[in-house]
Short mmCIF file of C-alpha atoms in Angstrom, two decimals:
data_model
loop_
_atom_site.label_atom_id
_atom_site.label_comp_id
_atom_site.label_asym_id
_atom_site.label_seq_id
_atom_site.Cartn_x
_atom_site.Cartn_y
_atom_site.Cartn_z
CA MET A 24 75.37 74.86 103.98
CA LEU A 25 77.65 74.50 106.85
CA SER A 26 75.93 72.27 109.50
CA SER A 27 75.54 73.63 113.20
CA VAL A 28 77.93 71.43 114.38
CA LEU A 29 80.82 72.48 111.88
CA ARG A 30 79.68 76.31 112.27
CA LEU A 31 80.45 75.75 116.07
CA ALA A 32 83.59 74.25 115.61
CA ILE A 33 84.77 76.99 113.60
CA VAL A 34 84.29 79.93 116.09
CA ALA A 35 85.73 77.67 118.72
CA ILE A 36 88.70 77.45 116.75
CA PHE A 37 88.75 81.33 116.14
CA LEU A 38 88.35 82.20 119.70
CA SER A 39 90.43 79.58 120.91
CA SER A 40 94.24 79.83 122.44
CA SER A 41 95.44 79.78 119.29
CA CYS A 42 93.75 82.78 117.96
CA ALA A 43 94.89 84.62 121.23
CA ILE A 44 95.85 88.38 120.76
CA ALA A 45 99.49 88.76 120.96
CA GLN A 46 100.16 92.28 122.62
CA ASP A 47 103.19 94.40 121.74
CA MET A 48 103.37 97.17 124.36
CA THR A 49 105.65 99.24 122.60
CA PRO A 50 104.64 102.33 121.14
CA ARG A 51 103.95 101.75 117.54
CA VAL A 52 102.89 103.90 114.64
CA SER A 53 99.75 103.42 111.78
CA ALA A 54 102.00 102.11 108.68
CA PRO A 55 100.73 105.11 106.71
CA CYS A 56 102.77 107.41 109.27
CA VAL A 57 106.25 106.12 107.95
CA ALA A 58 105.84 108.79 105.59
CA VAL A 59 105.34 111.30 108.50
CA LYS A 60 108.48 112.80 110.03
CA GLN A 61 107.79 112.14 113.88
CA SER A 62 109.39 115.45 114.22
CA ALA A 63 106.38 116.82 113.11
CA ASP A 64 105.26 120.28 114.05
CA SER A 65 104.04 120.20 117.81
CA GLY A 66 101.63 122.73 116.92
CA ILE A 67 99.32 120.60 114.58
CA GLY A 68 96.37 121.13 117.00
CA GLU A 69 96.54 124.96 116.54
CA LYS A 70 96.84 124.67 112.92
CA ILE A 71 94.06 122.44 112.31
CA LYS A 72 92.26 124.87 114.56
CA ALA A 73 92.91 127.84 112.63
CA LEU A 74 92.35 126.08 109.17
CA SER A 75 89.27 125.18 110.48
CA THR A 76 88.43 128.83 111.23
CA LYS A 77 89.43 129.84 107.78
CA ALA A 78 87.11 126.85 106.74
CA ASP A 79 84.17 127.84 108.36
CA ASP A 80 84.54 131.53 107.26
CA LEU A 81 84.49 130.84 103.05
CA LYS A 82 81.65 128.64 103.84
CA ALA A 83 80.09 131.10 105.04
CA GLN A 84 81.03 133.44 102.20
CA ILE A 85 80.11 131.52 99.58
CA ALA A 86 76.84 131.25 100.68
CA LYS A 87 76.51 134.88 100.20
CA LEU A 88 78.21 135.10 96.80
CA SER A 89 75.77 135.80 93.85
CA LYS A 90 78.22 135.96 91.12
CA GLU A 91 79.70 132.48 89.80
CA GLN A 92 82.99 133.47 89.00
CA GLU A 93 83.64 134.86 92.46
CA ARG A 94 81.90 131.40 94.06
CA ILE A 95 84.45 129.50 92.14
CA ALA A 96 87.55 131.57 93.30
CA VAL A 97 86.20 131.28 97.08
CA ASP A 98 85.68 127.40 96.49
CA LYS A 99 89.06 126.80 95.32
CA GLN A 100 90.41 128.56 98.57
CA LEU A 101 88.18 126.71 100.20
CA LYS A 102 89.15 123.40 98.86
CA ASP A 103 92.95 123.86 99.28
CA ILE A 104 92.67 124.48 102.84
CA GLN A 105 90.35 121.36 103.16
CA GLU A 106 93.17 119.23 101.59
CA GLN A 107 95.68 120.89 103.87
CA LEU A 108 93.47 119.74 106.92
CA LEU A 109 93.08 116.33 105.45
CA ASP A 110 96.73 115.92 105.57
CA LEU A 111 97.10 117.70 109.25
CA VAL A 112 94.35 115.42 110.56
CA PHE A 113 96.37 112.53 109.57
CA GLU A 114 99.82 113.81 110.62
CA GLN A 115 98.30 114.90 114.24
CA GLU A 116 97.41 111.19 114.37
CA CYS A 117 100.95 110.18 113.54
CA THR A 118 102.23 111.87 116.48
CA ARG A 119 100.44 109.99 119.14
CA SER A 120 102.35 108.18 121.62
CA ASP A 121 99.40 106.07 123.24
CA LEU A 122 99.42 103.29 120.17
CA THR A 123 99.76 99.85 120.93
CA ILE A 124 99.86 97.09 117.97
CA GLN A 125 97.33 93.83 118.41
CA VAL A 126 98.63 90.96 116.49
CA LEU A 127 96.73 88.35 115.25
CA ARG A 128 97.80 85.07 114.89
CA GLY A 129 96.19 83.05 112.57
CA PRO A 130 93.63 80.18 113.51
CA ASN A 131 94.65 76.91 114.26
CA ASP A 132 97.81 77.67 111.90
CA PRO A 133 99.42 74.80 110.04
CA PRO A 134 103.33 74.19 110.72
CA THR A 135 104.25 75.72 107.74
CA LYS A 136 105.92 79.33 107.91
CA TRP A 137 103.43 80.63 105.37
CA ILE A 138 100.28 79.87 103.30
CA GLU A 139 98.98 81.20 99.89
CA ILE A 140 95.49 82.38 99.54
CA THR A 141 93.71 82.42 96.46
CA THR A 142 91.32 85.42 96.16
CA TYR A 143 89.03 86.32 93.07
CA PHE A 144 88.64 89.76 92.04
CA ALA A 145 86.49 91.99 89.39
CA THR A 146 87.89 95.64 89.15
CA ASN A 147 86.98 98.81 86.62
CA ARG A 148 90.75 100.18 87.04
CA LYS A 149 92.64 100.22 83.66
CA PRO A 150 96.02 98.00 83.75
CA THR A 151 98.91 99.98 84.08
CA GLY A 152 100.75 97.62 81.63
CA SER A 153 103.24 96.43 84.55
CA THR A 154 103.42 93.15 85.33
CA ALA A 155 104.11 93.91 89.35
CA PRO A 156 101.21 92.67 90.92
CA GLU A 157 101.35 95.73 93.21
CA ASP A 158 101.35 97.97 90.35
CA PHE A 159 99.42 96.34 88.00
CA PHE A 160 95.81 98.46 88.08
CA GLY A 161 96.12 101.91 88.58
CA ALA A 162 93.31 104.56 89.63
CA GLU A 163 92.14 105.24 85.99
CA ARG A 164 88.75 103.69 85.19
CA ALA A 165 87.85 101.02 82.69
CA SER A 166 84.82 100.88 80.49
CA ASP A 167 84.31 97.00 80.87
CA ASN A 168 85.20 95.03 83.95
CA GLN A 169 88.53 93.42 84.63
CA VAL A 170 88.45 90.05 85.96
CA GLY A 171 91.39 87.21 87.61
CA LYS A 172 92.72 86.25 90.77
CA THR A 173 95.14 87.14 93.23
CA ILE A 174 97.75 84.99 94.80
CA VAL A 175 98.68 86.41 98.62
CA SER A 176 101.08 84.63 101.09
CA ILE A 177 100.21 84.83 104.72
CA PRO A 178 102.57 84.34 107.35
CA THR A 179 101.51 81.77 109.72
CA ALA A 180 102.90 82.87 112.98
CA ARG A 181 102.10 86.64 113.45
CA LYS A 182 103.79 87.02 116.59
CA PRO A 183 105.17 90.32 118.46
CA GLY A 184 107.81 92.15 116.50
CA GLU A 185 107.58 89.92 113.70
CA LEU A 186 104.75 91.29 111.60
CA ASN A 187 106.53 94.17 110.11
CA LEU A 188 103.42 96.79 108.69
CA PRO A 189 104.87 99.16 106.90
CA SER A 190 106.02 96.19 104.78
CA LEU A 191 102.93 94.49 104.70
CA TRP A 192 101.36 97.66 102.87
CA ARG A 193 104.26 99.33 101.14
CA PHE A 194 105.80 96.22 99.25
CA GLU A 195 109.66 96.06 100.62
CA LEU A 196 112.57 95.06 98.14
CA SER A 197 112.99 91.60 99.80
CA PRO A 198 109.69 90.69 101.60
CA ASP A 199 110.30 87.75 104.05
CA PRO A 200 106.82 85.48 103.42
CA SER A 201 107.43 84.23 107.00
CA LYS A 202 106.97 87.64 108.61
CA HIS A 203 105.19 89.83 106.14
CA PHE A 204 102.40 89.43 103.79
CA VAL A 205 103.46 89.41 99.95
CA PHE A 206 101.78 89.99 97.18
CA LYS A 207 102.48 87.27 94.81
CA GLN A 208 100.50 87.36 91.61
CA VAL A 209 97.71 88.70 89.70
CA VAL A 210 96.50 86.64 87.16
CA PRO A 211 93.82 87.98 84.50
CA LEU A 212 91.01 85.82 83.63
CA ASP A 213 88.23 86.06 80.65
CA SER A 214 84.88 86.17 82.38
CA ALA A 215 84.19 82.38 81.18
CA THR A 216 87.14 81.15 82.75
CA ALA A 217 86.85 83.14 86.29
CA THR A 218 82.99 82.03 86.11
CA SER A 219 83.89 78.32 85.94
CA GLU A 220 86.78 78.36 88.17
CA ILE A 221 84.52 80.03 90.90
CA ALA A 222 81.89 77.45 89.96
CA LYS A 223 84.56 74.81 90.85
CA GLU A 224 85.48 75.80 93.63
CA LEU A 225 81.84 76.34 95.22
CA ALA A 226 81.14 72.91 94.30
CA LYS A 227 83.48 72.42 96.74
CA LYS A 228 82.98 75.25 99.53
CA SER A 229 79.66 76.62 98.48
CA SER A 230 79.68 80.01 100.61
CA LEU A 231 80.98 83.26 98.86
CA LEU A 232 82.41 86.14 100.67
CA VAL A 233 82.67 89.57 98.70
CA PHE A 234 84.50 92.49 99.87
CA VAL A 235 84.40 95.77 98.71
CA HIS A 236 87.14 98.51 99.51
CA GLY A 237 86.90 102.01 100.48
CA TYR A 238 88.49 105.36 100.23
CA ASN A 239 92.44 105.83 99.95
CA VAL A 240 93.22 102.14 98.61
CA SER A 241 94.91 100.54 96.21
CA PHE A 242 94.42 97.48 94.07
CA ALA A 243 96.95 96.04 95.81
CA ASP A 244 95.67 97.06 99.26
CA ALA A 245 92.09 95.54 98.16
CA ALA A 246 93.95 92.06 97.59
CA LEU A 247 95.85 92.20 100.72
CA ARG A 248 92.71 93.01 103.11
CA THR A 249 90.67 90.34 101.39
CA ALA A 250 93.09 87.64 101.55
CA GLN A 251 93.59 88.63 105.30
CA LEU A 252 90.14 88.77 106.15
CA ALA A 253 89.07 85.26 104.54
CA HIS A 254 92.27 83.99 106.34
CA ASP A 255 91.49 85.09 109.80
CA LEU A 256 87.56 84.65 109.45
CA SER A 257 88.54 80.87 108.65
CA PHE A 258 86.16 81.54 105.72
CA PRO A 259 84.81 78.56 104.62
CA GLY A 260 84.45 79.17 101.20
CA THR A 261 85.65 81.59 98.28
CA ALA A 262 86.50 85.07 98.87
CA VAL A 263 86.20 87.41 95.86
CA PHE A 264 86.85 91.51 96.01
CA PHE A 265 85.27 94.04 93.90
CA SER A 266 87.70 96.94 93.29
CA TRP A 267 86.80 100.51 92.32
CA PRO A 268 89.24 102.86 90.99
CA SER A 269 90.59 104.96 94.46
CA ALA A 270 93.40 107.21 93.70
CA GLY A 271 94.97 105.56 96.80
CA THR A 272 95.87 109.13 98.20
CA THR A 273 94.98 111.04 100.96
CA LYS A 274 94.27 114.11 99.08
CA GLY A 275 92.29 112.03 96.68
CA TYR A 276 89.24 112.03 98.58
CA TRP A 277 87.43 113.98 95.99
CA HIS A 278 88.68 111.89 93.24
CA ASP A 279 87.52 108.60 95.22
CA GLU A 280 83.86 110.20 95.44
CA GLU A 281 83.35 110.50 91.44
CA ALA A 282 85.13 107.47 91.01
CA VAL A 283 82.56 105.47 93.48
CA GLU A 284 80.07 107.43 91.59
CA LEU A 285 80.95 106.57 88.31
CA SER A 286 81.75 102.50 89.22
CA GLU A 287 77.84 102.02 90.11
CA SER A 288 77.17 100.17 86.30
CA ALA A 289 80.41 97.90 86.84
CA PHE A 290 79.59 97.25 90.38
CA ASP A 291 75.98 96.47 89.23
CA SER A 292 77.43 93.96 86.53
CA PHE A 293 79.21 92.29 89.18
CA LEU A 294 76.38 91.64 91.69
CA ASP A 295 74.78 90.23 88.08
CA LYS A 296 77.65 87.44 87.85
CA ILE A 297 77.77 86.93 91.76
CA ALA A 298 73.77 86.21 91.42
CA GLY A 299 74.36 83.58 88.76
CA LEU A 300 76.89 81.58 90.62
CA GLY A 301 74.73 79.60 92.41
CA ALA A 302 76.66 79.98 96.50
CA SER A 303 74.61 78.66 98.95
CA GLU A 304 75.22 81.81 101.23
CA VAL A 305 76.81 85.13 100.42
CA PHE A 306 78.22 87.56 102.41
CA LEU A 307 78.78 90.90 101.42
CA ILE A 308 81.18 93.19 103.76
CA ALA A 309 81.66 96.95 102.47
CA HIS A 310 84.39 99.43 104.24
CA SER A 311 84.22 103.23 104.20
CA MET A 312 83.32 104.79 100.78
CA GLY A 313 82.68 101.49 99.49
CA ASN A 314 79.53 101.53 101.36
CA ARG A 315 78.14 104.19 99.26
CA LEU A 316 78.61 101.95 96.32
CA VAL A 317 76.97 98.89 97.79
CA MET A 318 73.97 100.65 99.53
CA THR A 319 73.40 102.58 96.24
CA VAL A 320 73.40 99.85 93.89
CA LEU A 321 71.43 97.49 96.31
CA GLU A 322 68.98 100.06 96.98
CA ASP A 323 68.57 100.58 93.07
CA ARG A 324 68.34 96.82 92.50
CA ALA A 325 65.95 96.14 94.78
CA SER A 326 63.78 99.01 92.96
CA LYS A 327 63.94 97.19 90.14
CA GLY A 328 63.37 93.60 91.90
CA LYS A 329 66.74 92.46 90.92
CA THR A 330 67.72 90.15 93.75
CA ILE A 331 71.00 88.19 94.46
CA PRO A 332 70.14 84.29 95.76
CA ASN A 333 71.38 83.48 99.03
CA LEU A 334 72.16 86.68 100.24
CA ARG A 335 72.57 86.16 103.79
CA GLU A 336 74.55 89.46 105.62
CA VAL A 337 75.16 92.58 104.38
CA MET A 338 77.76 94.29 106.40
CA LEU A 339 78.63 97.79 106.50
CA ALA A 340 82.31 98.65 108.16
CA ALA A 341 82.89 101.82 109.00
CA PRO A 342 80.76 103.51 106.38
CA ASP A 343 81.68 106.62 105.01
CA ILE A 344 78.14 107.70 104.10
CA ASN A 345 76.03 110.95 104.83
CA ALA A 346 73.63 109.71 107.46
CA GLU A 347 70.65 111.83 106.64
CA ILE A 348 70.63 110.32 102.98
CA PHE A 349 71.16 107.17 104.21
CA ARG A 350 68.04 107.71 106.40
CA GLU A 351 66.15 109.39 104.45
CA LYS A 352 66.83 108.08 100.54
CA ILE A 353 68.56 104.93 100.75
CA ILE A 354 66.99 102.59 103.52
CA PRO A 355 63.07 103.26 102.54
CA GLY A 356 64.53 101.63 99.09
CA LEU A 357 65.92 99.04 100.69
CA ALA A 358 62.28 97.36 102.42
CA ALA A 359 61.94 94.70 99.83
CA LEU A 360 65.85 93.59 100.73
CA ASN A 361 65.30 90.59 103.08
CA VAL A 362 68.80 90.07 104.41
CA HIS A 363 70.40 90.79 107.84
CA ARG A 364 72.34 94.26 108.04
CA THR A 365 74.97 95.16 110.46
CA ILE A 366 76.65 98.71 110.75
CA TYR A 367 79.87 98.62 112.71
CA ALA A 368 80.98 102.36 113.70
CA SER A 369 83.68 104.06 116.10
CA SER A 370 84.28 107.30 117.52
CA SER A 371 88.06 106.81 117.18
CA ASP A 372 88.17 106.52 113.29
CA VAL A 373 90.40 109.14 112.16
CA ALA A 374 89.37 108.47 108.41
CA LEU A 375 85.86 109.55 109.22
CA ARG A 376 86.87 112.27 111.39
CA ALA A 377 88.86 113.46 108.05
CA SER A 378 85.82 113.28 106.20
CA LYS A 379 84.09 115.91 108.00
CA ILE A 380 86.33 118.65 107.08
CA VAL A 381 85.08 117.92 103.31
CA HIS A 382 81.32 117.31 104.63
CA ASP A 383 78.96 119.08 107.35
CA TYR A 384 77.04 116.15 107.76
CA ARG A 385 77.74 113.14 110.04
CA ARG A 386 78.83 109.79 108.86
CA VAL A 387 76.77 106.68 109.25
CA GLY A 388 79.98 105.13 110.56
CA GLU A 389 81.00 107.60 113.34
CA THR A 390 79.87 107.85 116.98
CA ALA A 391 81.21 110.71 117.95
CA GLY A 392 78.55 112.67 119.41
CA GLY A 393 76.19 109.88 120.12
CA VAL A 394 75.53 106.53 118.47
CA GLN A 395 73.30 106.89 115.57
CA THR A 396 70.84 103.95 114.64
CA PHE A 397 68.93 103.09 111.76
CA ASN A 398 65.77 101.32 110.90
CA GLY A 399 66.49 97.53 109.64
CA PHE A 400 69.99 97.86 110.63
CA GLU A 401 71.79 96.50 113.92
CA THR A 402 74.29 99.23 114.88
CA VAL A 403 77.51 97.92 116.84
CA ASP A 404 79.59 100.62 118.42
CA ALA A 405 83.21 99.24 117.80
CA THR A 406 84.79 102.16 119.84
CA SER A 407 86.75 100.14 122.35
CA VAL A 408 88.03 97.41 120.42
CA ALA A 409 89.18 99.43 116.90
CA PRO A 410 92.67 99.58 117.23
CA VAL A 411 94.67 102.31 115.71
CA ILE A 412 97.23 100.26 113.30
CA ARG A 413 96.65 100.77 109.71
CA SER A 414 94.64 103.25 107.98
CA PHE A 415 94.56 105.01 111.43
CA GLY A 416 91.80 103.34 112.68
CA HIS A 417 89.56 103.20 110.10
CA SER A 418 90.41 99.39 109.00
CA TYR A 419 89.01 97.64 112.18
CA VAL A 420 87.26 95.29 110.29
CA VAL A 421 90.52 93.45 109.55
CA ASP A 422 92.66 94.90 112.42
CA SER A 423 90.23 93.78 115.61
CA THR A 424 90.15 90.16 116.68
CA LYS A 425 86.85 91.13 118.46
CA VAL A 426 85.32 92.74 115.09
CA LEU A 427 86.76 89.68 113.81
CA GLY A 428 85.31 87.29 116.19
CA ASP A 429 81.80 88.89 116.09
CA ILE A 430 81.72 88.66 112.23
CA ALA A 431 82.73 84.92 112.76
CA ASP A 432 79.54 84.67 115.34
CA THR A 433 77.09 86.44 112.41
CA LEU A 434 78.24 84.39 109.25
CA TYR A 435 78.70 80.84 110.62
CA LEU A 436 75.90 80.91 113.17
CA HIS A 437 73.71 83.67 111.57
CA PHE A 438 73.09 84.78 114.87
CA ASN A 439 71.58 88.43 115.81
CA ALA A 440 73.37 91.13 117.77
CA ASP A 441 71.07 89.82 121.00
CA GLN A 442 71.96 86.17 120.38
CA ARG A 443 75.66 87.09 120.20
CA SER A 444 75.32 88.46 123.67
CA LEU A 445 76.34 91.45 123.06
CA PRO A 446 75.86 94.35 125.39
CA LYS A 447 72.75 96.52 124.55
CA GLU A 448 72.17 100.29 125.32
CA GLY A 449 69.83 102.92 124.33
CA THR A 450 65.86 102.52 124.34
CA PRO A 451 63.78 100.68 121.85
CA PRO A 452 63.39 101.04 119.08
CA GLU A 453 66.69 102.96 119.22
CA ASN A 454 68.93 100.05 120.79
CA TRP A 455 72.39 99.37 119.73
CA TRP A 456 75.07 97.04 120.85
CA VAL A 457 78.73 97.32 122.06
CA LEU A 458 81.80 95.26 121.42
CA LYS A 459 84.00 95.18 124.44
#
C-alpha cells in the first residue's frame, strides 16, 4: 500500500505544471467525425425533430396494437427510424464549430519520445485469426474468456498540433510514435501464465486498476484507453481491462445491449480471478454501457456473499443505465458491498443523449434536466470539464485533466468528495458535487 507521503507526491506531480493543459484554440472535431462530411445537411436539426415525432407516433401505435404481427411490423419501422436518429445525433455534433482541443502532457515525462505501457486483459471476444493488434479480436462472443497482455506506445510530449487524434484511434498506416498512440502488440497467454505474470507485477506494485469499457468500443479502443488511463494517472500499479464484444459501431447499440447482458457470466469469472490475485488495493472503473455489466454482476455477487478483497473504489463514468432500475433494483442489492462509490455525470454527453432515442427513461450518467443523486453514491457533475474530443463528450474519464485529477485524489488519497474540496450543491441528503 502506498504511504501517505508517496500518495501526496504522486498527486502533486499530476497537478504540477508538467501536467498543464495545453489549449489549441483552433476549432477541431471529434475523431469519429473524420467519417462525417463537414458539408453535412444544414437541416439536421429539423430532420431530428421530424424523425423524433415519427418515433413518438409509432410508439403510440404499438401501445394500441393487439395483433403480434402488426406490432412486429411497426416495431421494425420504429427501429429503422431510431437508427437514422442515432446517426443524425452524432452527425449533428460533428457540425459544431465551438469545439476546442484539450491535450494532456504526460505527468513528469521522461526525455524519451515515447514509452511503452503494458496492460493485461480478459475478453469474451472471439479471435479473428488476424495477427494485426487492431483486428486481433472481433465482435463475436466466445464461450470462454481469452486472456493476455497488450503493449501500447504513448508519446511523452503531447502538445498542441502534435496529437493526431484520428490516427490515435483509426490506426494510420504509418503512425509516428512520437506523436501518436500506437497499438503495438497483443500477446495471448494461458490463464496460469497470465496469473503468474500479474502476481509478479503486484509483488512490486501492489495496486490493481480494472477498467471496463462501454458501447461502440472495439478491443483495440479498449486497450488504448486503458493504457492512456494508467499513464495519465501515473498509476503506481498494474492495469487490467475486461473487453466484452461490443460491435464498435454507432448503429450497434442493440447488439451491444445484448452482448453486455450475455457477458455477465464471463465478467463474473474474471472478477473471481481478480479476487484471487492478492492485490492490496483494487480500483474498478466502468464506462458507459459497461456500467450495466459491472453493476449487475456486483449486485449478484453481493447477494451470494462473493467478495473482492481490498476493493477500494467503484467509479461509474458516464453510466448508461436506466436511472429507475438503478435506484429501485440495483442499489438495494449493493447494501452489503462496503466500498466507496462515485458517479461521474454530464449534460454534454452526446452518446447518452443518443441513448434516450432508444430508451424513454433517463440514464444515470446524464444531468440534463437536473443532477440525479443515488443512495450510497457520490455524484460528481463533470459537465463543465467534459471536453468533446473523442466519442462526442462521452469519454471525459480519459479526456479531461480535471476528471483525471479528481480520480487521482480519490485513488491515491482515498478522499471523499468533501475532502477533495469540490463545491457541494443540493440539499441533504440529495447533495452532489461539481467539477469546475
